[in-house]
mmCIF file of C-alpha atoms in Angstrom:
data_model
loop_
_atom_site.group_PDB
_atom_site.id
_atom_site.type_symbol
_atom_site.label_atom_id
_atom_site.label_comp_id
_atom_site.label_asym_id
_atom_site.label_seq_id
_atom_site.Cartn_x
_atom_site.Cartn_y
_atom_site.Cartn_z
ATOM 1 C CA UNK A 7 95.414 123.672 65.456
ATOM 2 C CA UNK A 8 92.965 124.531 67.816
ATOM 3 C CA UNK A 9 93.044 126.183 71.410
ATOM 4 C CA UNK A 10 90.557 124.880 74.193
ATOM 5 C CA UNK A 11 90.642 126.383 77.641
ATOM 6 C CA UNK A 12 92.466 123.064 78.521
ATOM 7 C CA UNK A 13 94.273 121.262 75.746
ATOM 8 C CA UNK A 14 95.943 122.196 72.574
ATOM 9 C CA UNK A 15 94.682 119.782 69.631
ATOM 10 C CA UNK A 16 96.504 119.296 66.097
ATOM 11 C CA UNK A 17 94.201 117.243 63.211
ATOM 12 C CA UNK A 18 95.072 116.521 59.885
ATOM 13 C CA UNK A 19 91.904 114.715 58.330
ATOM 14 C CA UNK A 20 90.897 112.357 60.187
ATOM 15 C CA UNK A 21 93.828 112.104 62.821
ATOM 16 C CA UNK A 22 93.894 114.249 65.686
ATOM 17 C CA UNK A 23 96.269 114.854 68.727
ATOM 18 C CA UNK A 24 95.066 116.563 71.835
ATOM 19 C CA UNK A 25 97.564 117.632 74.297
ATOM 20 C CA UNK A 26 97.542 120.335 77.367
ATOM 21 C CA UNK A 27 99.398 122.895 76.629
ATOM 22 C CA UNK A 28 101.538 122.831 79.823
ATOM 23 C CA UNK A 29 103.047 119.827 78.051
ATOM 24 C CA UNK A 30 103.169 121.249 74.972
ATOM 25 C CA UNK A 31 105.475 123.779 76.643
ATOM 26 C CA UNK A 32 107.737 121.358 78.560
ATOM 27 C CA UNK A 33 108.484 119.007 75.543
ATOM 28 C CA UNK A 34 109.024 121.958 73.440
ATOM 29 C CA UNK A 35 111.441 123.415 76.704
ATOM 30 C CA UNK A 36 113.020 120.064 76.852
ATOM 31 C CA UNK A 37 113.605 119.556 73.018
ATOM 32 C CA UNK A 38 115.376 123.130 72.821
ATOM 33 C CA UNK A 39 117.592 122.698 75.612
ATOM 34 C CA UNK A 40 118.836 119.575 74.628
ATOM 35 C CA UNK A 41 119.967 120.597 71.418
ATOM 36 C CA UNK A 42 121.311 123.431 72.881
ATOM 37 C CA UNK A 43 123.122 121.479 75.187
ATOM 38 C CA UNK A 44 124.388 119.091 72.672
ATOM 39 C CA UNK A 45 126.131 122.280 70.340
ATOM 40 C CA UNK A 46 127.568 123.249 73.919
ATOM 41 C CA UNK A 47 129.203 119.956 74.948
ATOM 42 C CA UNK A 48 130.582 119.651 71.119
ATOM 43 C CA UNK A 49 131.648 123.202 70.905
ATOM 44 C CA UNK A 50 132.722 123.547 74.715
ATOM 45 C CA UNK A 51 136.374 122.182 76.234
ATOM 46 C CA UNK A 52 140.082 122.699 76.641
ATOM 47 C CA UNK A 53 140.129 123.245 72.884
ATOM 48 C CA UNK A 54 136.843 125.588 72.115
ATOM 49 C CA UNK A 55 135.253 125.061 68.709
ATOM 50 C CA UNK A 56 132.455 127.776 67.014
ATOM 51 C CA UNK A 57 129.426 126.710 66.402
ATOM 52 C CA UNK A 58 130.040 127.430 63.101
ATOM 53 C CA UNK A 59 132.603 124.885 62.861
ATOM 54 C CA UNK A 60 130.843 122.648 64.763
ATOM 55 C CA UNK A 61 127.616 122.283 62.365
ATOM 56 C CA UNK A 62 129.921 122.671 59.588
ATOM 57 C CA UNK A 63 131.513 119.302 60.635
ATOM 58 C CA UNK A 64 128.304 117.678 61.578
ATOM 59 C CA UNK A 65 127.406 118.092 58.136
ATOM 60 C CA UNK A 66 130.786 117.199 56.877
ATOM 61 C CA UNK A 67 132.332 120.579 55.497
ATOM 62 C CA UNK A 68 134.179 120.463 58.291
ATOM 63 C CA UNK A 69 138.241 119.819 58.307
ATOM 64 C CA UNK A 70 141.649 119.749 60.211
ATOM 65 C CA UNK A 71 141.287 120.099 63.762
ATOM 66 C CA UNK A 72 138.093 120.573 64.759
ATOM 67 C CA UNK A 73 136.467 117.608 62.622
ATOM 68 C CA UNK A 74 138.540 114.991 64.409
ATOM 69 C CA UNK A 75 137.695 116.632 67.489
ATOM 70 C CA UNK A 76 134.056 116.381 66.597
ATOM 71 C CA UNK A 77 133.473 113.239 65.285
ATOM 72 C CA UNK A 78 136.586 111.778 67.083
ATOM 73 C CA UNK A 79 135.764 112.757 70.217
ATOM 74 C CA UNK A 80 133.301 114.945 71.592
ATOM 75 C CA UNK A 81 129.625 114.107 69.321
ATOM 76 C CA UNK A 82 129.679 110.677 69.754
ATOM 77 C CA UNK A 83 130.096 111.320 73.333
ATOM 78 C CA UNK A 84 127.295 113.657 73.616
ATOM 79 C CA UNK A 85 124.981 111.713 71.318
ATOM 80 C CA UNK A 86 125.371 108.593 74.043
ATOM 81 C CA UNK A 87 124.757 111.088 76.831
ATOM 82 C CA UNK A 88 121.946 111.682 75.241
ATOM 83 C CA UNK A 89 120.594 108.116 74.376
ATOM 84 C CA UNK A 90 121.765 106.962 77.337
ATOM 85 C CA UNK A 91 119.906 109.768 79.389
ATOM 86 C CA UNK A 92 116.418 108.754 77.797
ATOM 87 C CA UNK A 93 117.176 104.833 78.755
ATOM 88 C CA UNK A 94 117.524 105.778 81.839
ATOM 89 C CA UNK A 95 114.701 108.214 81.987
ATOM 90 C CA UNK A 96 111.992 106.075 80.535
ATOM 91 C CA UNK A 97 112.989 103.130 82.975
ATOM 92 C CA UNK A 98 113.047 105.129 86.293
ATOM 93 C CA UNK A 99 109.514 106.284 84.804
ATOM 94 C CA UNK A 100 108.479 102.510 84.421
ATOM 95 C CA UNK A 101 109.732 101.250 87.945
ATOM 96 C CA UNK A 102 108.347 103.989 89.750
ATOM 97 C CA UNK A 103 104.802 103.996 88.265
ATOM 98 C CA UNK A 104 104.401 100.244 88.247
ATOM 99 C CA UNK A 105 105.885 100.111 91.611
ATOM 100 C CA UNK A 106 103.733 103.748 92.899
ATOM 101 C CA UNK A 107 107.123 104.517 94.729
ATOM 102 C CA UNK A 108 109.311 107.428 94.058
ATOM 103 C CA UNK A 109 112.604 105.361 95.206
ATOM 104 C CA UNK A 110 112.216 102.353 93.024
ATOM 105 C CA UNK A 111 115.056 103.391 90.710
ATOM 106 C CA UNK A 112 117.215 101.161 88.960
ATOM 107 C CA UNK A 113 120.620 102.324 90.456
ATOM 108 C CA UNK A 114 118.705 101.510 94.172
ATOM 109 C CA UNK A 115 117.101 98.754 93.910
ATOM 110 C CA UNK A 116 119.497 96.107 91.778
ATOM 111 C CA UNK A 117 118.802 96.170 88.288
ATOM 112 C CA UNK A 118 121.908 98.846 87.527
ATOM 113 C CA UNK A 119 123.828 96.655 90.243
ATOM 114 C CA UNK A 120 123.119 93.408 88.179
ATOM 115 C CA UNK A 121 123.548 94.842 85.027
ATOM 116 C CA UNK A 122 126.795 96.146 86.080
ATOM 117 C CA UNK A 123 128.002 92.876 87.803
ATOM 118 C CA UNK A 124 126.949 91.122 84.047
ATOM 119 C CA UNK A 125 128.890 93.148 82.117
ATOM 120 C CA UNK A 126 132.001 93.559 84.857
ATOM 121 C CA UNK A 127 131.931 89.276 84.175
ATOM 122 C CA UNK A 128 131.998 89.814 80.529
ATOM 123 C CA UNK A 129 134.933 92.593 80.686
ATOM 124 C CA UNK A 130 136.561 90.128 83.412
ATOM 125 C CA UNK A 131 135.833 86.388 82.872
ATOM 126 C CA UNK A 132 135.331 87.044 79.233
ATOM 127 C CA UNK A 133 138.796 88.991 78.441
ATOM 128 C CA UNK A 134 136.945 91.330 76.307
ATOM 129 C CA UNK A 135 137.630 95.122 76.612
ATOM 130 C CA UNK A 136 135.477 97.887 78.514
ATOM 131 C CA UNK A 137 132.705 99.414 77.159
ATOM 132 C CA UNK A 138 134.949 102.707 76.727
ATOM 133 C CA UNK A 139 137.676 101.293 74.230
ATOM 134 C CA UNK A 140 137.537 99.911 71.452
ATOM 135 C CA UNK A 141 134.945 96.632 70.819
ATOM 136 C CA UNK A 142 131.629 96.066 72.943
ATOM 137 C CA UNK A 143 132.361 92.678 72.997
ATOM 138 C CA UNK A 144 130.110 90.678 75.018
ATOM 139 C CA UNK A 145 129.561 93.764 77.518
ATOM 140 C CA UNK A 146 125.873 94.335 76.194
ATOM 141 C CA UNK A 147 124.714 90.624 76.946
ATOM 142 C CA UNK A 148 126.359 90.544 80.204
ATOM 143 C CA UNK A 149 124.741 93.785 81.019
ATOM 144 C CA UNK A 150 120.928 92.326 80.046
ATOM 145 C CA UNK A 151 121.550 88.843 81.168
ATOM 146 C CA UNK A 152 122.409 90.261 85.002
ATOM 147 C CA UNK A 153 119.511 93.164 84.607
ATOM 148 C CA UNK A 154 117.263 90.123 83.362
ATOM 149 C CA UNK A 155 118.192 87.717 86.207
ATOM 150 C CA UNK A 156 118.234 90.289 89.184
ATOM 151 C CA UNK A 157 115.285 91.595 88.107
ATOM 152 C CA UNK A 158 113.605 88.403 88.084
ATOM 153 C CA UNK A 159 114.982 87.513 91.405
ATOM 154 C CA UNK A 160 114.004 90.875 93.020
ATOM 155 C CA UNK A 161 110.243 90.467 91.753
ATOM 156 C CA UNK A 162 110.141 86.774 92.653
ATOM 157 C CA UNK A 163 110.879 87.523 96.324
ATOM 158 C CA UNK A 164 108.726 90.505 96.669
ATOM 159 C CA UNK A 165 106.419 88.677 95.241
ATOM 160 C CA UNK A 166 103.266 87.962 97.896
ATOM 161 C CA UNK A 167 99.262 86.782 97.787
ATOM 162 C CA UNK A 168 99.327 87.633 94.480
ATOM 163 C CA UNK A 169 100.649 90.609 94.085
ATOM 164 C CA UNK A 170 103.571 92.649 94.649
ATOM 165 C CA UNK A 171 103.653 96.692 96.686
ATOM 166 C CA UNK A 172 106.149 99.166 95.879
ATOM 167 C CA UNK A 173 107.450 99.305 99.590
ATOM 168 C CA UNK A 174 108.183 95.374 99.638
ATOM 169 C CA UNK A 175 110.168 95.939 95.632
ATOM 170 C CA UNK A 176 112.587 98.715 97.558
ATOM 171 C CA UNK A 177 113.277 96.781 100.714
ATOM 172 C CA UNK A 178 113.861 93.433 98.434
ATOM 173 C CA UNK A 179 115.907 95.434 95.542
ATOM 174 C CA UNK A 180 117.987 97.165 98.195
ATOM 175 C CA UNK A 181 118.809 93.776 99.556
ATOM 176 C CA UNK A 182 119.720 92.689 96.335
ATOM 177 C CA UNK A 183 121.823 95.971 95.554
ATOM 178 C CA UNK A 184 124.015 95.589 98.354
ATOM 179 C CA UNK A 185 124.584 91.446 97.614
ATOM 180 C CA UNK A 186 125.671 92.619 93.872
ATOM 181 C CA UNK A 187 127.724 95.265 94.727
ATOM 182 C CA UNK A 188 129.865 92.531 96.618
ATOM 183 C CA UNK A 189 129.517 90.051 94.254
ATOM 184 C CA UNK A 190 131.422 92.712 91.698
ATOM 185 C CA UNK A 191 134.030 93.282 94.421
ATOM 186 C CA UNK A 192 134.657 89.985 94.463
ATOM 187 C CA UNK A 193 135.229 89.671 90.432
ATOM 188 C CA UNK A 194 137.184 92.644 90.799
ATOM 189 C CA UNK A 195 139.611 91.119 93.513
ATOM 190 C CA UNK A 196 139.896 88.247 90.721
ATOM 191 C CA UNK A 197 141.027 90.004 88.116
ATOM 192 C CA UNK A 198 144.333 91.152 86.642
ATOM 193 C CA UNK A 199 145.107 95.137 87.647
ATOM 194 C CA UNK A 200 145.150 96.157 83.885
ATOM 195 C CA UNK A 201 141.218 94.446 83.739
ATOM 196 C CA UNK A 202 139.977 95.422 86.937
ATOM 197 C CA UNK A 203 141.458 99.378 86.302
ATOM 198 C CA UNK A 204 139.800 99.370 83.075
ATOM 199 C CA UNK A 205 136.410 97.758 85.002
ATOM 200 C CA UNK A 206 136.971 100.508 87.729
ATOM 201 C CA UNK A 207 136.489 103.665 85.517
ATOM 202 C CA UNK A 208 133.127 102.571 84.023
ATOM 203 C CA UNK A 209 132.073 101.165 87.077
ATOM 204 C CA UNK A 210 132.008 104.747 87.924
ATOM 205 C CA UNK A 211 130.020 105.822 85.067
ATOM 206 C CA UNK A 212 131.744 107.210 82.559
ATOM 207 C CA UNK A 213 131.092 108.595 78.771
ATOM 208 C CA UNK A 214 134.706 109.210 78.011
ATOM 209 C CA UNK A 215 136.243 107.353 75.011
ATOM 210 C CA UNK A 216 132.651 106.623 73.607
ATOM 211 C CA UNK A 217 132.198 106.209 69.764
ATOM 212 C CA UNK A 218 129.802 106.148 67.398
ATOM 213 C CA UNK A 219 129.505 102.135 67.961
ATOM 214 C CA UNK A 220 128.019 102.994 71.303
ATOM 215 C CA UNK A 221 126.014 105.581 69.392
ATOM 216 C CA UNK A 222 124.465 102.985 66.744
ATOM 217 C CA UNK A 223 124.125 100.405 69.764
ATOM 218 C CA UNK A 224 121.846 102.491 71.798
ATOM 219 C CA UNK A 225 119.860 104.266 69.124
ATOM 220 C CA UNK A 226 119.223 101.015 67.849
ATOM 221 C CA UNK A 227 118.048 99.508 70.717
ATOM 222 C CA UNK A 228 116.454 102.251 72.296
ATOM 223 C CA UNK A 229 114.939 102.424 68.778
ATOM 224 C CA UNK A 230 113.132 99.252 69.816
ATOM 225 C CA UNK A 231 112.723 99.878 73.059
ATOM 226 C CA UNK A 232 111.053 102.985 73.680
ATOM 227 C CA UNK A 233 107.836 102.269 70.812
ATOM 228 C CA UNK A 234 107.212 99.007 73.032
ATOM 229 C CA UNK A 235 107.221 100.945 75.999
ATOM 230 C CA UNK A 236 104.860 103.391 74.170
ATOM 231 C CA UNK A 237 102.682 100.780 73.502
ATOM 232 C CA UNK A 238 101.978 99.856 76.740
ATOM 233 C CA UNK A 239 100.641 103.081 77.973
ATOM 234 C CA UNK A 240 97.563 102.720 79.087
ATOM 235 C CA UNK A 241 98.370 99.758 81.449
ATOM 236 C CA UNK A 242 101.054 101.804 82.438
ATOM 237 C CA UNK A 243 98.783 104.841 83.179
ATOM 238 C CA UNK A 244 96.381 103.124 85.179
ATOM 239 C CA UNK A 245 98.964 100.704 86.666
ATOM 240 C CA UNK A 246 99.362 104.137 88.663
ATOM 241 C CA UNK A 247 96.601 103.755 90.725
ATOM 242 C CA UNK A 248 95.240 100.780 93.058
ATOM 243 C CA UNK A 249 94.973 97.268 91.774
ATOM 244 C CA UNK A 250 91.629 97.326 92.035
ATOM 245 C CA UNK A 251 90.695 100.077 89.785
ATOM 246 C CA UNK A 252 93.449 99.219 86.943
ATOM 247 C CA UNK A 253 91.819 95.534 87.098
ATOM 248 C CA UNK A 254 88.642 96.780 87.024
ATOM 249 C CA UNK A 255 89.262 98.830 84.073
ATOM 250 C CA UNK A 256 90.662 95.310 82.219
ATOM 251 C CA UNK A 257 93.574 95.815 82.814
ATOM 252 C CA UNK A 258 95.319 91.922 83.014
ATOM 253 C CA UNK A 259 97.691 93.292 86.354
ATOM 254 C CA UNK A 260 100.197 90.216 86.452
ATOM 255 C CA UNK A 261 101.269 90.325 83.070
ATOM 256 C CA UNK A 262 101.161 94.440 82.171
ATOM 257 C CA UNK A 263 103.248 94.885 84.817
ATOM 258 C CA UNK A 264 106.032 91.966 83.929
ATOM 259 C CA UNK A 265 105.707 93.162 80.159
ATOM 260 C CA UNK A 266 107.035 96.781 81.736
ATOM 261 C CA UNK A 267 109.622 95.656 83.618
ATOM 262 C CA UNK A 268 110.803 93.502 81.532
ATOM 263 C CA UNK A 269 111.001 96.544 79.182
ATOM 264 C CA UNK A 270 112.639 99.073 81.924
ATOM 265 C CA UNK A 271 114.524 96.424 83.064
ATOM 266 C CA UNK A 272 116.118 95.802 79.278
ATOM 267 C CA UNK A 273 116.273 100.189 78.647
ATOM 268 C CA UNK A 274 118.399 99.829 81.889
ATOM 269 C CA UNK A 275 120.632 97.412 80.615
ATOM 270 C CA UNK A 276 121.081 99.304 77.733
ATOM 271 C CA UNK A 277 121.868 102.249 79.484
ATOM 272 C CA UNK A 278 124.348 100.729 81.738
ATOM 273 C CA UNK A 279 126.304 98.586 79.561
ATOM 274 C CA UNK A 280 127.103 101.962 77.247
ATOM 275 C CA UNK A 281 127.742 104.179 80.043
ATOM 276 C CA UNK A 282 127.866 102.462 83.266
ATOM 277 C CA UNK A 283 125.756 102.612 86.511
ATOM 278 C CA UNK A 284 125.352 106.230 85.879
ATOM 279 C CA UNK A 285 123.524 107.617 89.631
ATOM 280 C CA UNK A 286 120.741 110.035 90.014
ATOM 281 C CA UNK A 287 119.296 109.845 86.313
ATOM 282 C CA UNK A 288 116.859 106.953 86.385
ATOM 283 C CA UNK A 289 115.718 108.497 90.175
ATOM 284 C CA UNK A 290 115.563 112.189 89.565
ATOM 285 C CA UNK A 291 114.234 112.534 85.642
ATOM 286 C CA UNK A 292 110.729 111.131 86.311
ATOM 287 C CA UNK A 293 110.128 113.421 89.558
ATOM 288 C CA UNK A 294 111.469 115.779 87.245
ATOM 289 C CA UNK A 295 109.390 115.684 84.379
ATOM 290 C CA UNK A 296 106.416 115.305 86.204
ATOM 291 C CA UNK A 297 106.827 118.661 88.300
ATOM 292 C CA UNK A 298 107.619 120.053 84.657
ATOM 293 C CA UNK A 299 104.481 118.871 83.120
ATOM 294 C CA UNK A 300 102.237 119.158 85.875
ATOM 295 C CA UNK A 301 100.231 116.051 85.921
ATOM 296 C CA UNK A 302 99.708 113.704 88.666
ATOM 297 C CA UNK A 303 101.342 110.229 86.961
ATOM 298 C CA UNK A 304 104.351 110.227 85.721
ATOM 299 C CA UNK A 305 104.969 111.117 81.875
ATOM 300 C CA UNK A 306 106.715 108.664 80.021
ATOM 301 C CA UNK A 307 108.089 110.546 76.991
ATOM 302 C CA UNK A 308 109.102 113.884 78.919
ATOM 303 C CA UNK A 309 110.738 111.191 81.648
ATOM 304 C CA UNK A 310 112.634 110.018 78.494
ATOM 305 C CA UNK A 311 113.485 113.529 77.432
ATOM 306 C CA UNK A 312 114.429 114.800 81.021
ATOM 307 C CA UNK A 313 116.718 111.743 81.627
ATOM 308 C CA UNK A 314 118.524 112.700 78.219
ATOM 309 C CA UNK A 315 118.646 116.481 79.369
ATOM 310 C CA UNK A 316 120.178 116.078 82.598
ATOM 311 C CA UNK A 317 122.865 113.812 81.398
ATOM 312 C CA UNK A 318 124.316 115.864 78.662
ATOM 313 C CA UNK A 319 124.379 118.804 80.987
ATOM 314 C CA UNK A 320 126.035 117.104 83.953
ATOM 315 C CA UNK A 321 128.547 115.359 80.980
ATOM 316 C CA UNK A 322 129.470 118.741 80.005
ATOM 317 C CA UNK A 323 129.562 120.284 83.695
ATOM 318 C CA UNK A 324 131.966 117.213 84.669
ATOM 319 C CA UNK A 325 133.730 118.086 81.557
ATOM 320 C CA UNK A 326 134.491 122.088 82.241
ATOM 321 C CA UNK A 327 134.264 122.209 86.301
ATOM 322 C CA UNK A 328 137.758 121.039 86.836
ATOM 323 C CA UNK A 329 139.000 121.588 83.701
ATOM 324 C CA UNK A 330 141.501 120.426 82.191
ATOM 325 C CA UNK A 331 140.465 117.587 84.568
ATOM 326 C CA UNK A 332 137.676 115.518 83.573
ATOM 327 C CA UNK A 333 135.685 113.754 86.260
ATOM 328 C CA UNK A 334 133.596 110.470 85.422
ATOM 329 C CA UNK A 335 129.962 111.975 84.971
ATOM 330 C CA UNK A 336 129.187 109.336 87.628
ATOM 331 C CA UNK A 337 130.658 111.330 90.062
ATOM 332 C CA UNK A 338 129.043 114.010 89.468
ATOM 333 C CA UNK A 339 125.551 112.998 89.129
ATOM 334 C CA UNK A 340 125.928 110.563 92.370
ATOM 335 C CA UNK A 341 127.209 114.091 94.246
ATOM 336 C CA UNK A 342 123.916 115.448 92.911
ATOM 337 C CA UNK A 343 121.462 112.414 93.679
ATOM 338 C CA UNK A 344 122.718 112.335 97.059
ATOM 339 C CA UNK A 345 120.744 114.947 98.431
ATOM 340 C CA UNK A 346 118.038 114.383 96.112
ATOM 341 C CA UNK A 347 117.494 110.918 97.741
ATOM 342 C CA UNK A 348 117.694 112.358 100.880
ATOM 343 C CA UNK A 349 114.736 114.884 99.818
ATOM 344 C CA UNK A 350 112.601 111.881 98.657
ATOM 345 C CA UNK A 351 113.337 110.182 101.952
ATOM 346 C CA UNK A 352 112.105 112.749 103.739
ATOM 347 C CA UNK A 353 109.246 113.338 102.406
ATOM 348 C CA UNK A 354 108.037 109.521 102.203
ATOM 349 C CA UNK A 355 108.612 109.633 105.761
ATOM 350 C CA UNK A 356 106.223 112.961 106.529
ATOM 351 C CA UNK A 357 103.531 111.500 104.319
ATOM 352 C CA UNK A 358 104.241 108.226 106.449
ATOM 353 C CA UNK A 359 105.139 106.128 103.702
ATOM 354 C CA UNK A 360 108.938 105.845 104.834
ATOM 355 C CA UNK A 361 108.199 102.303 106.739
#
């Protein structure tokens, strides 16, 4: 490893990785209090478990008690949080940089809203059970086929002279938020109490009853996911800038920037068909992560690591702050992104992008 006065670089033979050490720092930061968060929302609760315990269990010399607890209950839990998190993450990273707007998040402009409304048919129309108990079901193709079709839809209309701008996406998505959010009121209104309650609760976003099904669903898919998403990095670097420069670069525009929202479009499907619309994640973790790493685009592996950060913590927080009452994480992180959208709002407006 060697230290320049700007970048940290790492070479073994013939490969080498250069890095700046600012982002060394943050992944590293990141990495550390994720795990760390992880033990806590394992270990933490009404019943308190050691760590001890706790990695004894993990790596099954665990028993009585605290091993159902932990693999019953509370890892699986915080292993989706985590998964989950980075879904969400790495697609608010996607919309905002191919859109160059700091509000094009998923749970703003439609694509959490149609994902939801998908999977609230499946639970509904199809009689199959909530993503909380039991079976997926069909919940997971509900989710991607609304994500897919809204997201379609949203890019189709804002769609103009060959091109689309980040403030026409918003105004179009928001448009197609609020029609979605009435189109699941409606199922709702259809359905049978016992369906609708059940709908209800992860409507809200919610992590409580997950299991390691939802665990092996999203690491496999995020699995998939993010290394596509990887792979389209440099069109989605220079998709940060003008049009003109990323095309003059050759960059092909139309189709780099379909290919990535197809991606953050399928990442927030995902997301929201193991957890919910969770709020606040998707829009927060890439403003986030690149304050935390100090460059001017947005990062698309600390965006991942951010998202999966803030969503174990504010599982565990909604866990412990009225305990033994457990609020819906949703709640929670919607109370948080509140203010936070607010902020952004403000801003856009002072720098006169705010329409």
């Amino acid at each position: 490893m060697s230290l320049t006065s700007r970048l940290l670089r790492w070479e073994a033979g013939p490969i080498g990785v250069s890095v700046r050490p600012r982002v060394a720092v943050a992944v590293l930061a990141l990495v550390v209090t994720g795990f760390a968060g992880l033990i806590a929302s394992v270990s933490l609760g009404t019943y308190a478990i050691p760590v001890g315990d706790v990695l004894g269990a993990v790596l099954g010399f665990g028993d009585g008690a605290a091993d159902l607890i932990v693999h019953e209950l509370r890892l699986p839990r915080a292993l989706t949080a985590l998964l989950v998190g980075a879904a969400f993450g790495l697609a608010g990273a996607v919309y905002q940089a191919v859109t160059r707007n700091s509000l094009a998040s998923p749970d703003l402009i439609g694509i959490a809203a149609g994902s939801g409304a998908g999977a609230v048919a499946a639970i509904l129309i199809g009689g199959v059970t909530s993503a909380g108990a039991g079976t997926f079901g069909a919940v997971p193709f509900g989710a991607l086929a609304g994500a897919l079709l809204t997201s379609a839809a949203i890019y189709l209309l804002a769609y103009r002279d060959g091109t689309i701008t980040g403030y026409r996406f918003v105004l179009v998505g928001l448009a197609a938020n609020g029609a979605l959010i009435a189109l699941t009121r409606w199922l709702l209104a259809r359905a049978d109490i016992d369906q609708a309650s059940r709908a209800m609760v992860w409507l809200t976003g919610s992590l409580n009853g997950r299991g390691y099904e939802h665990v092996q669903w999203s690491g496999i898919a995020l699995a998939v996911l993010m290394p596509l998403t990887l792979a389209l990095a440099r069109p989605y670097q220079l998709l940060q800038y003008d049009d003109d420069t990323a095309r003059s670069l050759g960059i092909p525009l139309k189709h780099s920037r379909i290919a990535l929202l197809v991606l953050a479009t399928c990442l927030t499907a995902l997301a929201t068909s193991a957890a919910g619309p969770i709020a606040f994640i998707a829009l927060g973790a890439p403003q986030i992560a690149r304050r935390l790493a100090g460059t001017a685009g947005i990062p698309l592996m600390i965006s991942a690591l951010t998202g999966a950060v803030l969503l174990v913590l504010a599982d565990l927080a909604a866990r412990l702050v009225l305990a033994p009452t457990e609020l819906p994480v949703g709640v929670l992180t919607g109370a948080v992104g509140a203010p936070y959208l607010l902020l952004l709002l403000a801003r856009a407006n002072r720098a006169g992008k705010g329409g």
